[in-house]
Short mmCIF file of C-alpha atoms in Angstrom, two decimals:
data_model
loop_
_atom_site.label_atom_id
_atom_site.label_comp_id
_atom_site.label_asym_id
_atom_site.label_seq_id
_atom_site.Cartn_x
_atom_site.Cartn_y
_atom_site.Cartn_z
CA MET A 27 -52.51 -8.20 -17.52
CA PRO A 28 -51.63 -10.45 -14.37
CA THR A 29 -47.99 -11.81 -14.31
CA ASP A 30 -47.21 -15.28 -14.20
CA HIS A 31 -45.01 -15.44 -11.06
CA ARG A 32 -44.76 -19.20 -11.38
CA ALA A 33 -43.27 -19.07 -14.68
CA GLN A 34 -40.67 -16.54 -13.44
CA VAL A 35 -39.59 -18.21 -10.51
CA ALA A 36 -39.31 -21.41 -12.60
CA GLU A 37 -37.09 -19.48 -14.93
CA LEU A 38 -34.98 -18.09 -12.36
CA MET A 39 -34.74 -21.35 -10.85
CA ALA A 40 -33.55 -23.01 -14.05
CA ASP A 41 -31.12 -20.30 -14.53
CA TYR A 42 -29.73 -20.60 -11.03
CA GLN A 43 -29.52 -24.66 -11.50
CA ARG A 44 -27.60 -23.99 -14.89
CA SER A 45 -25.15 -21.53 -13.01
CA ARG A 46 -24.52 -23.87 -10.32
CA GLU A 47 -23.53 -26.73 -12.82
CA ARG A 48 -21.35 -24.19 -14.57
CA LEU A 49 -19.68 -23.47 -11.35
CA ALA A 50 -19.02 -27.06 -10.77
CA GLU A 51 -17.69 -27.90 -14.22
CA THR A 52 -15.32 -24.75 -13.89
CA HIS A 53 -14.09 -25.83 -10.26
CA GLN A 54 -13.45 -29.48 -11.59
CA GLU A 55 -11.40 -27.99 -14.63
CA LEU A 56 -9.54 -25.75 -12.27
CA ALA A 57 -8.72 -28.52 -9.83
CA THR A 58 -7.31 -30.67 -12.74
CA ILE A 59 -5.16 -28.33 -14.09
CA THR A 60 -1.41 -29.54 -13.95
CA GLU A 61 1.58 -28.10 -15.71
CA THR A 62 4.95 -30.06 -15.86
CA ALA A 63 8.37 -28.17 -16.66
CA ARG A 64 11.63 -30.06 -17.14
CA SER A 65 15.35 -29.06 -17.11
CA ALA A 66 17.32 -28.38 -20.50
CA ASP A 67 19.15 -32.15 -19.80
CA GLY A 68 16.08 -34.09 -18.61
CA ARG A 69 17.24 -34.84 -15.13
CA VAL A 70 14.56 -32.75 -13.41
CA ARG A 71 11.09 -32.57 -13.68
CA VAL A 72 8.48 -30.97 -11.43
CA ALA A 73 4.54 -30.70 -11.78
CA VAL A 74 2.61 -28.24 -9.99
CA GLY A 75 -1.29 -27.72 -9.64
CA PRO A 76 -3.27 -24.62 -10.72
CA GLN A 77 -2.30 -22.42 -7.91
CA GLY A 78 1.28 -23.26 -8.15
CA THR A 79 1.40 -26.13 -5.83
CA LEU A 80 4.19 -28.43 -6.07
CA ARG A 81 2.90 -31.72 -6.73
CA GLU A 82 5.56 -33.87 -8.17
CA VAL A 83 9.52 -33.75 -8.26
CA ALA A 84 11.09 -36.40 -10.41
CA LEU A 85 14.99 -36.51 -10.45
CA ALA A 86 17.13 -38.78 -12.73
CA ASP A 87 19.30 -41.48 -10.63
CA ASP A 88 22.55 -39.40 -11.69
CA VAL A 89 21.42 -35.91 -10.92
CA TYR A 90 23.36 -36.12 -7.66
CA ASP A 91 26.40 -36.76 -9.48
CA LYS A 92 25.65 -33.95 -12.12
CA LEU A 93 24.34 -31.30 -9.84
CA ARG A 94 25.43 -29.74 -6.46
CA PRO A 95 22.59 -29.31 -4.01
CA ALA A 96 22.36 -25.38 -4.32
CA GLN A 97 22.15 -26.09 -8.23
CA LEU A 98 19.57 -28.76 -7.79
CA ALA A 99 17.59 -26.35 -5.56
CA ALA A 100 17.81 -23.51 -7.98
CA THR A 101 16.78 -25.94 -10.46
CA ILE A 102 13.80 -27.07 -9.05
CA ALA A 103 12.81 -23.70 -7.99
CA GLU A 104 12.97 -22.31 -11.48
CA LEU A 105 11.15 -25.11 -12.83
CA SER A 106 8.31 -24.78 -10.56
CA ALA A 107 7.91 -20.78 -11.14
CA ALA A 108 7.83 -21.66 -14.99
CA ALA A 109 5.33 -24.55 -14.43
CA ALA A 110 3.51 -22.30 -12.18
CA GLN A 111 3.25 -19.53 -14.39
CA ALA A 112 1.88 -21.81 -17.26
CA ALA A 113 -0.95 -23.45 -14.91
CA ALA A 114 -1.91 -19.77 -14.09
CA ARG A 115 -2.44 -19.15 -17.62
CA ARG A 116 -4.43 -22.05 -18.15
CA ALA A 117 -6.34 -21.25 -15.04
CA ALA A 118 -7.18 -17.57 -16.41
CA ASP A 119 -8.11 -19.21 -19.96
CA VAL A 120 -10.64 -21.35 -17.87
CA LEU A 121 -12.14 -18.49 -16.13
CA ALA A 122 -12.02 -16.29 -18.88
CA GLU A 123 -15.02 -18.37 -20.32
CA VAL A 124 -17.24 -17.63 -17.74
CA LEU A 125 -16.40 -14.40 -16.29
CA PRO A 126 -18.44 -11.38 -17.28
CA ALA A 127 -17.01 -9.35 -20.29
CA GLY A 128 -13.99 -7.01 -19.22
CA THR A 129 -13.01 -8.88 -15.95
CA ASP A 130 -9.35 -9.73 -15.98
CA PRO A 131 -8.95 -13.54 -14.94
CA ASP A 132 -5.09 -12.82 -14.11
CA VAL A 133 -6.17 -9.95 -11.48
CA LEU A 134 -8.81 -12.32 -9.99
CA LEU A 135 -6.09 -15.13 -9.86
CA GLY A 136 -3.85 -12.58 -7.70
CA GLY A 137 -1.81 -11.52 -10.51
CA HIS A 138 -1.58 -8.29 -12.53
CA ALA A 139 -2.07 -7.72 -16.13
CA ASP A 140 1.66 -6.70 -16.45
CA GLY A 141 2.43 -10.14 -15.27
CA ALA A 142 3.72 -9.11 -11.83
CA SER A 143 2.28 -10.97 -9.00
CA ALA A 144 1.35 -9.71 -5.71
CA SER A 145 -0.32 -11.58 -2.67
CA VAL A 146 -3.53 -9.76 -1.83
CA LEU A 147 -3.81 -9.39 1.98
CA ARG A 148 -7.21 -10.79 3.32
CA ASN A 149 -6.75 -9.74 6.66
CA GLU A 150 -4.76 -6.41 7.51
CA PRO A 151 -2.97 -6.99 10.95
CA GLY A 152 -4.72 -4.70 13.56
CA PRO A 153 -3.07 -2.74 16.33
CA ILE A 154 -1.90 -4.47 19.18
CA ASP A 155 -2.93 -3.27 22.55
CA ASP A 156 0.07 -3.95 24.96
CA ASP A 157 -2.12 -2.62 27.73
CA VAL A 158 -3.90 -5.63 28.57
CA ALA A 159 -3.68 -6.57 32.27
CA GLU A 160 -1.52 -9.78 32.89
CA ASP A 161 -4.45 -11.32 34.98
CA GLU A 162 -7.32 -10.58 32.69
CA ASP A 163 -9.54 -13.44 32.20
CA PHE A 164 -11.09 -14.31 28.79
CA SER A 165 -12.42 -17.78 29.56
CA ALA A 166 -15.85 -16.60 29.92
CA GLY A 167 -16.34 -15.09 26.49
CA SER A 168 -16.44 -16.60 22.94
CA TRP A 169 -15.50 -14.81 19.85
CA LEU A 170 -17.15 -18.17 17.99
CA GLN A 171 -20.56 -17.17 19.20
CA GLN A 172 -20.51 -13.43 17.98
CA SER A 173 -21.01 -11.94 14.89
CA PRO A 174 -17.90 -10.38 13.11
CA THR A 175 -19.31 -6.77 13.73
CA LYS A 176 -19.58 -7.65 17.51
CA ARG A 177 -15.99 -8.58 17.75
CA MET A 178 -14.47 -5.57 16.85
#
């Protein structure tokens, strides 16, 4: 029995298009995440983005009269951390809807299931070659034109 490859290709292309659209929607959802935290007295407010990026700091007019600079800095840092955790939870919720079953969105976002966060080293530092001649000329070559495997 002959297989209708055109129908299979059309179905695969439709699946691919739906996946791209869902990815774009997810990206847009993640980009719009903003979380806000306020001090107990309401004098300090911070807003952070989806990756904990500080987007706004709002201070009451009398904040400098009520808080010393070190206290103000600690308050801003504390509020930023709290808002970043809330933003990360929202981002994890968004990702959980589109990730395969069993995938932990917290780990994907750089944290751990236990709530601890650790940065992921993307590029491990390599050994430094101190035996390079002082007069060695590197101007003739360009690592930009080489494939990543040829650079090593």
